[in-house]
Short mmCIF file of C-alpha atoms in Angstrom, two decimals:
data_model
loop_
_atom_site.label_atom_id
_atom_site.label_comp_id
_atom_site.label_asym_id
_atom_site.label_seq_id
_atom_site.Cartn_x
_atom_site.Cartn_y
_atom_site.Cartn_z
CA MET K 274 91.88 91.68 160.38
CA SER K 275 90.12 88.46 159.79
CA LEU K 276 91.86 85.40 158.48
CA ILE K 277 89.70 85.29 155.31
CA TYR K 278 90.51 88.90 154.47
CA ARG K 279 94.27 88.27 154.81
CA LYS K 280 94.06 85.21 152.54
CA ARG K 281 92.24 87.26 149.89
CA LEU K 282 94.88 89.98 150.10
CA ALA K 283 97.57 87.35 149.56
CA LEU K 284 95.77 86.03 146.47
CA VAL K 285 95.54 89.42 144.73
CA PRO K 286 99.27 89.72 143.85
CA LEU K 287 99.31 86.09 142.80
CA LEU K 288 96.37 86.59 140.44
CA VAL K 289 97.84 89.79 139.01
CA GLY K 290 101.12 87.97 138.39
CA LEU K 291 99.36 85.12 136.62
CA VAL K 292 97.44 87.50 134.37
CA LEU K 293 100.60 89.41 133.44
CA ALA K 294 102.56 86.22 132.84
CA GLY K 295 99.77 84.82 130.65
CA GLY K 296 99.81 87.95 128.51
CA ALA K 297 103.58 87.85 128.16
CA CYS K 298 103.57 84.21 127.05
CA ARG K 299 101.05 84.82 124.28
CA LYS K 300 102.13 83.13 121.07
CA ASP K 301 103.10 85.35 118.14
CA GLU K 302 100.88 84.30 115.21
CA GLY K 303 102.61 86.67 112.80
CA PRO K 304 105.31 84.30 111.51
CA GLU K 305 102.72 81.59 110.77
CA ARG K 306 100.50 84.02 108.86
CA LEU K 307 103.49 85.41 106.99
CA ALA K 308 104.58 81.87 106.04
CA ARG K 309 101.10 81.08 104.68
CA ALA K 310 101.10 84.33 102.70
CA GLU K 311 104.58 83.61 101.33
CA ALA K 312 103.52 80.12 100.22
CA SER K 313 100.51 81.56 98.36
CA TYR K 314 102.72 84.34 96.98
CA ALA K 315 105.26 81.84 95.62
CA ALA K 316 102.54 79.68 94.06
CA LEU K 317 101.00 82.65 92.25
CA VAL K 318 104.39 83.85 91.01
CA GLU K 319 105.24 80.34 89.80
CA ARG K 320 101.96 80.17 87.86
CA GLY K 321 102.60 83.62 86.37
CA VAL K 322 99.42 85.21 87.74
CA PRO K 323 99.49 88.98 87.06
CA PRO K 324 99.41 91.28 90.13
CA ARG K 325 95.98 92.70 89.25
CA ASP K 326 94.35 89.26 89.29
CA PRO K 327 91.81 88.74 92.11
CA ALA K 328 93.79 85.68 93.26
CA TRP K 329 96.24 88.10 94.91
CA ASP K 330 93.49 89.44 97.20
CA ALA K 331 93.85 86.40 99.47
CA VAL K 332 97.61 86.98 99.78
CA ILE K 333 97.04 90.65 100.59
CA ALA K 334 94.42 89.76 103.20
CA GLU K 335 96.79 87.26 104.82
CA LEU K 336 99.62 89.80 104.92
CA GLU K 337 97.29 92.41 106.42
CA SER K 338 96.22 89.92 109.10
CA VAL K 339 99.74 89.76 110.56
CA PRO K 340 99.36 91.46 113.97
CA ARG K 341 100.85 94.94 114.29
CA ASP K 342 102.91 93.93 117.33
CA SER K 343 104.34 90.82 115.63
CA LYS K 344 108.02 90.53 114.80
CA ALA K 345 106.93 89.44 111.28
CA ARG K 346 104.98 92.66 110.64
CA PRO K 347 107.87 94.62 109.01
CA GLU K 348 108.33 91.89 106.38
CA ALA K 349 104.57 91.74 105.80
CA GLU K 350 104.55 95.53 105.32
CA ARG K 351 107.36 95.27 102.75
CA ARG K 352 105.47 92.60 100.82
CA LEU K 353 102.26 94.65 100.95
CA ALA K 354 104.07 97.74 99.64
CA VAL K 355 105.50 95.77 96.70
CA LEU K 356 102.12 94.24 95.84
CA ARG K 357 100.34 97.59 96.03
CA GLU K 358 102.97 99.19 93.80
CA LEU K 359 102.70 96.37 91.25
CA ARG K 360 98.90 96.63 91.26
CA SER K 361 98.97 100.39 90.72
CA THR K 362 101.54 100.30 87.90
CA PRO K 363 99.86 100.23 84.50
CA PRO K 364 100.71 97.26 82.30
CA PRO K 365 103.31 97.86 79.59
CA ARG K 366 102.12 99.04 76.21
CA ARG K 367 101.39 96.37 73.67
CA PRO K 368 104.16 96.18 71.07
CA LEU K 369 103.33 97.17 67.50
CA SER K 370 105.54 94.48 66.06
CA ARG K 371 105.28 90.72 66.18
CA PRO K 372 108.33 88.49 66.36
CA GLY K 373 108.95 86.35 63.31
CA VAL K 374 106.95 88.56 60.94
CA PRO K 375 108.90 90.43 58.23
CA ASP K 376 109.35 94.13 59.00
CA GLY K 377 107.82 93.63 62.43
CA GLY K 378 104.36 92.85 61.08
CA SER K 379 103.12 96.44 61.14
CA PRO K 380 104.32 98.31 58.07
CA SER K 381 101.30 100.63 58.16
CA LEU K 382 102.17 102.28 61.51
CA ASP K 383 105.24 104.22 62.59
CA GLU K 384 106.91 103.87 66.00
CA HIS K 385 104.36 106.28 67.52
CA GLY K 386 101.34 104.40 66.18
CA HIS K 387 100.58 106.92 63.43
CA PRO K 388 99.62 105.75 59.93
CA MET K 389 102.48 105.72 57.46
CA ASP K 390 100.79 106.98 54.31
CA GLY K 391 103.74 109.03 53.04
CA HIS K 392 102.42 112.31 54.36
CA ALA K 393 104.02 114.28 57.14
CA HIS K 394 101.89 114.41 60.24
CA PRO K 395 101.95 117.39 62.61
CA ARG K 396 103.39 116.56 66.00
#
């Protein structure tokens, strides 16, 4: 064998080792992305922004951008599940009464929203 061929053969394992080591030392971006999403999450909660508001789309996108192989992915998945559940839950019904108004402020409707005209209504 020639000297050049032997030197090339010696370089192959070295190059393979460097490529594998470079892949193993790759930085996990998941915790940084999760931290940014949590900061946005906390700011929206503090401001009282409802879950259906479009402002939450940025938080959802940031949580979804956490890499699947990241150690932060399970927490991102939990947050995403909570946000999706909150967005799919219908808002509570509007109350018929108003605080501070005598008799609740709605003497013309019963607790089911039917008119109270003294007649029995079929149910």
